[in-house]
Amino acid sequence: MTNRKPNQIPRQPMPAQPAEERRENFDEVAQGYTLEMAVSEAMRCLQCRNPRCIEGCPVQVRIPEFIQALRDNDMWEAVELLKDKNTLPAICGRVCPQESQCEAECIVGLRGEPVAIGRLERFVADWEQQEGVREPKPVTPREERVAVIGSGPASLTAAGDLAKMGYQVEILEALHEPGGVLVYGIPEFRLPKAVVAAEINYLEKLGVEIRLNVVIGKLYTLRELQEKYDAVFLGTGAGLPIMMNIPGENLNGVYSANELLTRVNLMKAFQFPEWDTPVRVGSKVAVVGAGNVAMDAARSSLRLGADEVHIVYRRSRKEVPARLEEVEHAEEEGIIFDFLTNPIEVLGNEEGVVSGLRCIRMELGEPDESGRQSPIPIKGSEFEMEMDTVIMALGTRPNPLVFSDAEGLERSRRGTVIADMDTGRTTLERVWAGGDIVTGSATVISAMGAGRVAASDIDAYLGGEEGQAWRIERATASA
Amino acid sequence: MYRILAKTTLTPVTTEYLIEAPEVAHQAKAGQFVVLRVHEQGERIPLTIADYDREAGTITVVAQEIGSSTLRLKSLEVGDSLASFTGPLGRPTEIEPDGTVILVGGGLGIAPIYPICRTLREAGNHVIAIIGARSGDLLFWEDKMRDVTDELIVVTDDGSYARKALVTEPLKELLDSGRKIDRVWGIGPAIMMKFVALTTKSYGVDTLVSLNSIMVDGTGMCGACRVAVGGRTFFACVDGPEFDGHQVDWDLLLSRQRFYVQEEQRALELYQQSLQQAEPEETSRS
Ligand SMILES: Cc1cc2nc3c(=O)[nH]c(=O)nc-3n(C[C@H](O)[C@H](O)[C@H](O)COP(=O)(O)OP(=O)(O)OC[C@H]3O[C@@H](n4cnc5c(N)ncnc54)[C@H](O)[C@@H]3O)c2cc1C
Ligand SMILES: Cc1cc2nc3c(=O)[nH]c(=O)nc-3n(C[C@H](O)[C@H](O)[C@H](O)COP(=O)(O)OP(=O)(O)OC[C@H]3O[C@@H](n4cnc5c(N)ncnc54)[C@H](O)[C@@H]3O)c2cc1C
Ligand code: SF4
Ligand code: SF4
Ligand code: FES
């Protein structure tokens, strides 16, 4: 194998549970490379002098270097190199949309299939977790206290980085489990919760204090935190579900994707009645939307026992925003895609339960400002589908709960917090923000990157003149 | 954390719990609720804050045992801790010095109106409360209610205690009496709140009700708690739980409350079976 030219080795396929089997369970679909597969895939990398892959990665992971370490069988070195830029590689390796990021730029991809960077990343990270994550190096503690609101990838990263710098970090999370979308949104079959738990465990080893069941805006306000802590990081994501506002949307059997996924993932409804929270999907399910959230809702419904699951999407196949792998997996599992179709009414029976979905066919019109062709309804093309569950996966907005008593915190018209992209600073003194709360729903890796940027700016602030001025102000106020 | 400090049986189907939760107690206001989990595999259930003591750092909740979670809660002993306890959630009752107000608490609804009565009275209102239950043995907190009201009317459906009437009867009499009533609250089972709202409607008296739709997170993230008020959709956990009773779509609320009855029944049977299989010692303790 070694005497073959790197780009002649075919891309290693990912071992996966067969579609027929996995439709029935919540175990992870993609099972990860063996060492042999990983090394063989690593051989495909050309070790470019100007690696374009790095530019495709939102946090500039040192891709060729970690791949080289893997080839040299220097695994701990590979781990260090990877984690230098990405603190959650076991997660990103699984959920990053690689085909539009690092792998989109990979030079090998020009002539054939790109190097499977994400899968290698996952391999290295899983190896580390199996081996037992090394104890963090002791740090010199600093006295400043930082409150990190929320515990999604943005917050986990900010908290980890700050703890490594010696700050006293407290995570304040509204739910009873830390992890944000990683625990309540993305299903077990795509991101096992044990992987997330291991990352959180590591943060605790770093000395981060995690306080659960703390809803900011209710138990404490942002203003109170601003007074009590030296710095505040706001990473509460975009958790408010958008509904369609069509007739019948409040019928029983209409869920927001958030509700369905929260019941299933956070509350483990797929193990009802051993776990107390119920969930009910009927035999015919329509999921409206075609992002990652929609794929997750559709594939969860199948696993909960639905016979027929449709993705109803108003645009065409090429506009589907979900990760490629998820769309492929969904198709293999038998999910039906109804493109250029838009719901106009949810139909119900006498008991107030969903019985169908009334839709209209769409066609693509002229491209709009974003360059995408906007869908236009075709007159007279209305039709009905029989359904007993309808799941709305149309996107989310920041949950405004955290903004009560936060005057001075500027927000956009879409409800997102305005923060400087290079520092994470908001319009409130000593309050930083990052992740979905700033960008609207985006990706795990971009949230992570934002957490990292903010952590480094918090350190610059507290270590600089501004921090000095604040410490004097704080001391005089308490004197 | 979230230790049960005291547990009192109020009626054959309702229990009062005093819970150690200093942070929540510090912020709690009348009209708000908490979401708790009884054990690690438990569901998140909302319960109204029936009382709070900022100095002692405690919250009182009263729960009616109607299914597996509330029965499991009852099986806990003083000293045990809840798996989680989140609050205060929901908007507090808006307290204004309106003048004369009537609070109607049906069945379990007596618990949530208690802190509202107290706060309204402290704000200078003349507070009249009507409390009722199906029968006398299901009534609780009569004395406590007397302390926070100017007038207290007690009724039972079957007349086994106090006056035999539905809560709407004395309400209608008060409205007919010509006294100026500025605002009415109705809290209890959905069907009772619906009739309170119907009763006051023709008198044009503002009426607030506390909607108990099925909830999961209680923070506006899932939309399970959707209710329709005045033709618009709201999330009861963050936009409410109090809404204008004259504008509520009651049929929708009632139908959504029933969506999981089959599963709830199954969970209940399973829980009861698990009790029968448990050590005899353990069953005698609870
Ligand atoms: C179902 C689903 C699938 C997805 N799949 C992918 C994928 O495959 N790949 C990918 O890259 N991205 C995916 N995403 C998007 C990605 O998960 C998000 O972009 C990312 O999680 C955002 O991170 P965050 O840290 O900004 O916030 P979140 O992960 O949203 O975390 C925010 C946290 O803040 C907490 N919070 C909110 N309000 C408060 C408050 N008032 N007080 C205290 N805590 C509060 C929340 O409970 C939550 O835990 C998916 C999203 C969903 C919903
Ligand atoms: C804002 C609010 C305040 C409430 N305050 C109180 C209170 O102070 N005391 C009290 O006894 N009850 C209160 N309830 C109702 C209480 O939450 C339910 O009785 C409890 O969840 C039932 O759980 P169970 O497992 O014992 O019964 P189950 O058998 O699971 O359910 C019985 C019935 O309770 C309702 N219910 C079930 N699950 C939920 C849920 N997750 N959220 C809301 N309702 C549910 C349904 O209508 C169901 O048919 C309140 C509800 C809300 C929304
Ligand atoms: S973090 Fe994501 S984008 Fe960056 S290298 Fe890893 S898989 Fe690619
Ligand atoms: S662009 Fe592709 S081949 Fe080049 S270094 Fe990056 S991963 Fe390797
Ligand atoms: S309970 Fe989830 S939004 Fe209200």
JSON list of N, CA and C in Angstrom, two decimals, chain A residues 171-200:
[
{"chain": "A", "resi": 171, "resn": "ILE", "atom": "N", "xyz": [-20.20, 27.82, 34.80]},
{"chain": "A", "resi": 171, "resn": "ILE", "atom": "CA", "xyz": [-21.18, 27.70, 33.72]},
{"chain": "A", "resi": 171, "resn": "ILE", "atom": "C", "xyz": [-22.57, 27.71, 34.36]},
{"chain": "A", "resi": 172, "resn": "LEU", "atom": "N", "xyz": [-23.46, 28.52, 33.81]},
{"chain": "A", "resi": 172, "resn": "LEU", "atom": "CA", "xyz": [-24.83, 28.60, 34.33]},
{"chain": "A", "resi": 172, "resn": "LEU", "atom": "C", "xyz": [-25.76, 28.11, 33.23]},
{"chain": "A", "resi": 173, "resn": "GLU", "atom": "N", "xyz": [-26.36, 26.95, 33.44]},
{"chain": "A", "resi": 173, "resn": "GLU", "atom": "CA", "xyz": [-27.17, 26.31, 32.39]},
{"chain": "A", "resi": 173, "resn": "GLU", "atom": "C", "xyz": [-28.62, 26.16, 32.84]},
{"chain": "A", "resi": 174, "resn": "ALA", "atom": "N", "xyz": [-29.54, 26.46, 31.93]},
{"chain": "A", "resi": 174, "resn": "ALA", "atom": "CA", "xyz": [-30.97, 26.42, 32.26]},
{"chain": "A", "resi": 174, "resn": "ALA", "atom": "C", "xyz": [-31.50, 25.00, 32.43]},
{"chain": "A", "resi": 175, "resn": "LEU", "atom": "N", "xyz": [-31.01, 24.07, 31.63]},
{"chain": "A", "resi": 175, "resn": "LEU", "atom": "CA", "xyz": [-31.56, 22.70, 31.68]},
{"chain": "A", "resi": 175, "resn": "LEU", "atom": "C", "xyz": [-30.87, 21.87, 32.76]},
{"chain": "A", "resi": 176, "resn": "HIS", "atom": "N", "xyz": [-31.33, 20.63, 32.92]},
{"chain": "A", "resi": 176, "resn": "HIS", "atom": "CA", "xyz": [-30.75, 19.79, 33.97]},
{"chain": "A", "resi": 176, "resn": "HIS", "atom": "C", "xyz": [-29.54, 18.99, 33.48]},
{"chain": "A", "resi": 177, "resn": "GLU", "atom": "N", "xyz": [-29.16, 19.17, 32.22]},
{"chain": "A", "resi": 177, "resn": "GLU", "atom": "CA", "xyz": [-27.97, 18.51, 31.67]},
{"chain": "A", "resi": 177, "resn": "GLU", "atom": "C", "xyz": [-27.16, 19.55, 30.92]},
{"chain": "A", "resi": 178, "resn": "PRO", "atom": "N", "xyz": [-25.84, 19.52, 31.03]},
{"chain": "A", "resi": 178, "resn": "PRO", "atom": "CA", "xyz": [-25.05, 20.45, 30.23]},
{"chain": "A", "resi": 178, "resn": "PRO", "atom": "C", "xyz": [-24.81, 19.90, 28.81]},
{"chain": "A", "resi": 179, "resn": "GLY", "atom": "N", "xyz": [-24.57, 20.82, 27.87]},
{"chain": "A", "resi": 179, "resn": "GLY", "atom": "CA", "xyz": [-24.23, 20.40, 26.51]},
{"chain": "A", "resi": 179, "resn": "GLY", "atom": "C", "xyz": [-24.98, 21.13, 25.40]},
{"chain": "A", "resi": 180, "resn": "GLY", "atom": "N", "xyz": [-26.05, 21.83, 25.76]},
{"chain": "A", "resi": 180, "resn": "GLY", "atom": "CA", "xyz": [-26.81, 22.58, 24.75]},
{"chain": "A", "resi": 180, "resn": "GLY", "atom": "C", "xyz": [-27.40, 21.65, 23.71]},
{"chain": "A", "resi": 181, "resn": "VAL", "atom": "N", "xyz": [-27.36, 22.10, 22.45]},
{"chain": "A", "resi": 181, "resn": "VAL", "atom": "CA", "xyz": [-27.92, 21.32, 21.35]},
{"chain": "A", "resi": 181, "resn": "VAL", "atom": "C", "xyz": [-27.26, 19.93, 21.27]},
{"chain": "A", "resi": 182, "resn": "LEU", "atom": "N", "xyz": [-26.02, 19.85, 21.72]},
{"chain": "A", "resi": 182, "resn": "LEU", "atom": "CA", "xyz": [-25.32, 18.57, 21.66]},
{"chain": "A", "resi": 182, "resn": "LEU", "atom": "C", "xyz": [-26.03, 17.50, 22.49]},
{"chain": "A", "resi": 183, "resn": "VAL", "atom": "N", "xyz": [-26.75, 17.90, 23.52]},
{"chain": "A", "resi": 183, "resn": "VAL", "atom": "CA", "xyz": [-27.50, 16.90, 24.30]},
{"chain": "A", "resi": 183, "resn": "VAL", "atom": "C", "xyz": [-29.00, 16.92, 24.05]},
{"chain": "A", "resi": 184, "resn": "TYR", "atom": "N", "xyz": [-29.57, 18.10, 23.80]},
{"chain": "A", "resi": 184, "resn": "TYR", "atom": "CA", "xyz": [-31.03, 18.06, 23.63]},
{"chain": "A", "resi": 184, "resn": "TYR", "atom": "C", "xyz": [-31.45, 17.97, 22.18]},
{"chain": "A", "resi": 185, "resn": "GLY", "atom": "N", "xyz": [-30.55, 18.34, 21.24]},
{"chain": "A", "resi": 185, "resn": "GLY", "atom": "CA", "xyz": [-30.95, 18.39, 19.84]},
{"chain": "A", "resi": 185, "resn": "GLY", "atom": "C", "xyz": [-30.42, 17.24, 19.00]},
{"chain": "A", "resi": 186, "resn": "ILE", "atom": "N", "xyz": [-29.12, 17.11, 18.92]},
{"chain": "A", "resi": 186, "resn": "ILE", "atom": "CA", "xyz": [-28.52, 16.11, 18.02]},
{"chain": "A", "resi": 186, "resn": "ILE", "atom": "C", "xyz": [-28.70, 14.72, 18.62]},
{"chain": "A", "resi": 187, "resn": "PRO", "atom": "N", "xyz": [-29.31, 13.80, 17.89]},
{"chain": "A", "resi": 187, "resn": "PRO", "atom": "CA", "xyz": [-29.64, 12.49, 18.48]},
{"chain": "A", "resi": 187, "resn": "PRO", "atom": "C", "xyz": [-28.45, 11.59, 18.74]},
{"chain": "A", "resi": 188, "resn": "GLU", "atom": "N", "xyz": [-28.68, 10.69, 19.65]},
{"chain": "A", "resi": 188, "resn": "GLU", "atom": "CA", "xyz": [-27.73, 9.66, 20.06]},
{"chain": "A", "resi": 188, "resn": "GLU", "atom": "C", "xyz": [-27.12, 8.92, 18.86]},
{"chain": "A", "resi": 189, "resn": "PHE", "atom": "N", "xyz": [-27.93, 8.65, 17.83]},
{"chain": "A", "resi": 189, "resn": "PHE", "atom": "CA", "xyz": [-27.41, 7.84, 16.73]},
{"chain": "A", "resi": 189, "resn": "PHE", "atom": "C", "xyz": [-26.42, 8.60, 15.86]},
{"chain": "A", "resi": 190, "resn": "ARG", "atom": "N", "xyz": [-26.27, 9.89, 16.10]},
{"chain": "A", "resi": 190, "resn": "ARG", "atom": "CA", "xyz": [-25.33, 10.69, 15.36]},
{"chain": "A", "resi": 190, "resn": "ARG", "atom": "C", "xyz": [-24.20, 11.18, 16.27]},
{"chain": "A", "resi": 191, "resn": "LEU", "atom": "N", "xyz": [-24.54, 11.43, 17.51]},
{"chain": "A", "resi": 191, "resn": "LEU", "atom": "CA", "xyz": [-23.56, 11.94, 18.47]},
{"chain": "A", "resi": 191, "resn": "LEU", "atom": "C", "xyz": [-23.89, 11.32, 19.83]},
{"chain": "A", "resi": 192, "resn": "PRO", "atom": "N", "xyz": [-23.21, 10.20, 20.16]},
{"chain": "A", "resi": 192, "resn": "PRO", "atom": "CA", "xyz": [-23.53, 9.54, 21.42]},
{"chain": "A", "resi": 192, "resn": "PRO", "atom": "C", "xyz": [-23.32, 10.50, 22.60]},
{"chain": "A", "resi": 193, "resn": "LYS", "atom": "N", "xyz": [-24.23, 10.47, 23.53]},
{"chain": "A", "resi": 193, "resn": "LYS", "atom": "CA", "xyz": [-24.15, 11.41, 24.66]},
{"chain": "A", "resi": 193, "resn": "LYS", "atom": "C", "xyz": [-22.93, 11.14, 25.53]},
{"chain": "A", "resi": 194, "resn": "ALA", "atom": "N", "xyz": [-22.39, 9.92, 25.47]},
{"chain": "A", "resi": 194, "resn": "ALA", "atom": "CA", "xyz": [-21.19, 9.61, 26.24]},
{"chain": "A", "resi": 194, "resn": "ALA", "atom": "C", "xyz": [-20.01, 10.45, 25.74]},
{"chain": "A", "resi": 195, "resn": "VAL", "atom": "N", "xyz": [-20.01, 10.75, 24.43]},
{"chain": "A", "resi": 195, "resn": "VAL", "atom": "CA", "xyz": [-18.93, 11.57, 23.87]},
{"chain": "A", "resi": 195, "resn": "VAL", "atom": "C", "xyz": [-19.01, 12.98, 24.45]},
{"chain": "A", "resi": 196, "resn": "VAL", "atom": "N", "xyz": [-20.21, 13.51, 24.54]},
{"chain": "A", "resi": 196, "resn": "VAL", "atom": "CA", "xyz": [-20.39, 14.85, 25.09]},
{"chain": "A", "resi": 196, "resn": "VAL", "atom": "C", "xyz": [-20.05, 14.84, 26.58]},
{"chain": "A", "resi": 197, "resn": "ALA", "atom": "N", "xyz": [-20.50, 13.80, 27.27]},
{"chain": "A", "resi": 197, "resn": "ALA", "atom": "CA", "xyz": [-20.25, 13.71, 28.71]},
{"chain": "A", "resi": 197, "resn": "ALA", "atom": "C", "xyz": [-18.75, 13.69, 29.00]},
{"chain": "A", "resi": 198, "resn": "ALA", "atom": "N", "xyz": [-17.98, 13.03, 28.14]},
{"chain": "A", "resi": 198, "resn": "ALA", "atom": "CA", "xyz": [-16.53, 12.96, 28.36]},
{"chain": "A", "resi": 198, "resn": "ALA", "atom": "C", "xyz": [-15.92, 14.36, 28.27]},
{"chain": "A", "resi": 199, "resn": "GLU", "atom": "N", "xyz": [-16.40, 15.16, 27.31]},
{"chain": "A", "resi": 199, "resn": "GLU", "atom": "CA", "xyz": [-15.87, 16.53, 27.16]},
{"chain": "A", "resi": 199, "resn": "GLU", "atom": "C", "xyz": [-16.21, 17.37, 28.39]},
{"chain": "A", "resi": 200, "resn": "ILE", "atom": "N", "xyz": [-17.41, 17.16, 28.91]},
{"chain": "A", "resi": 200, "resn": "ILE", "atom": "CA", "xyz": [-17.85, 17.96, 30.05]},
{"chain": "A", "resi": 200, "resn": "ILE", "atom": "C", "xyz": [-17.08, 17.55, 31.31]}
]
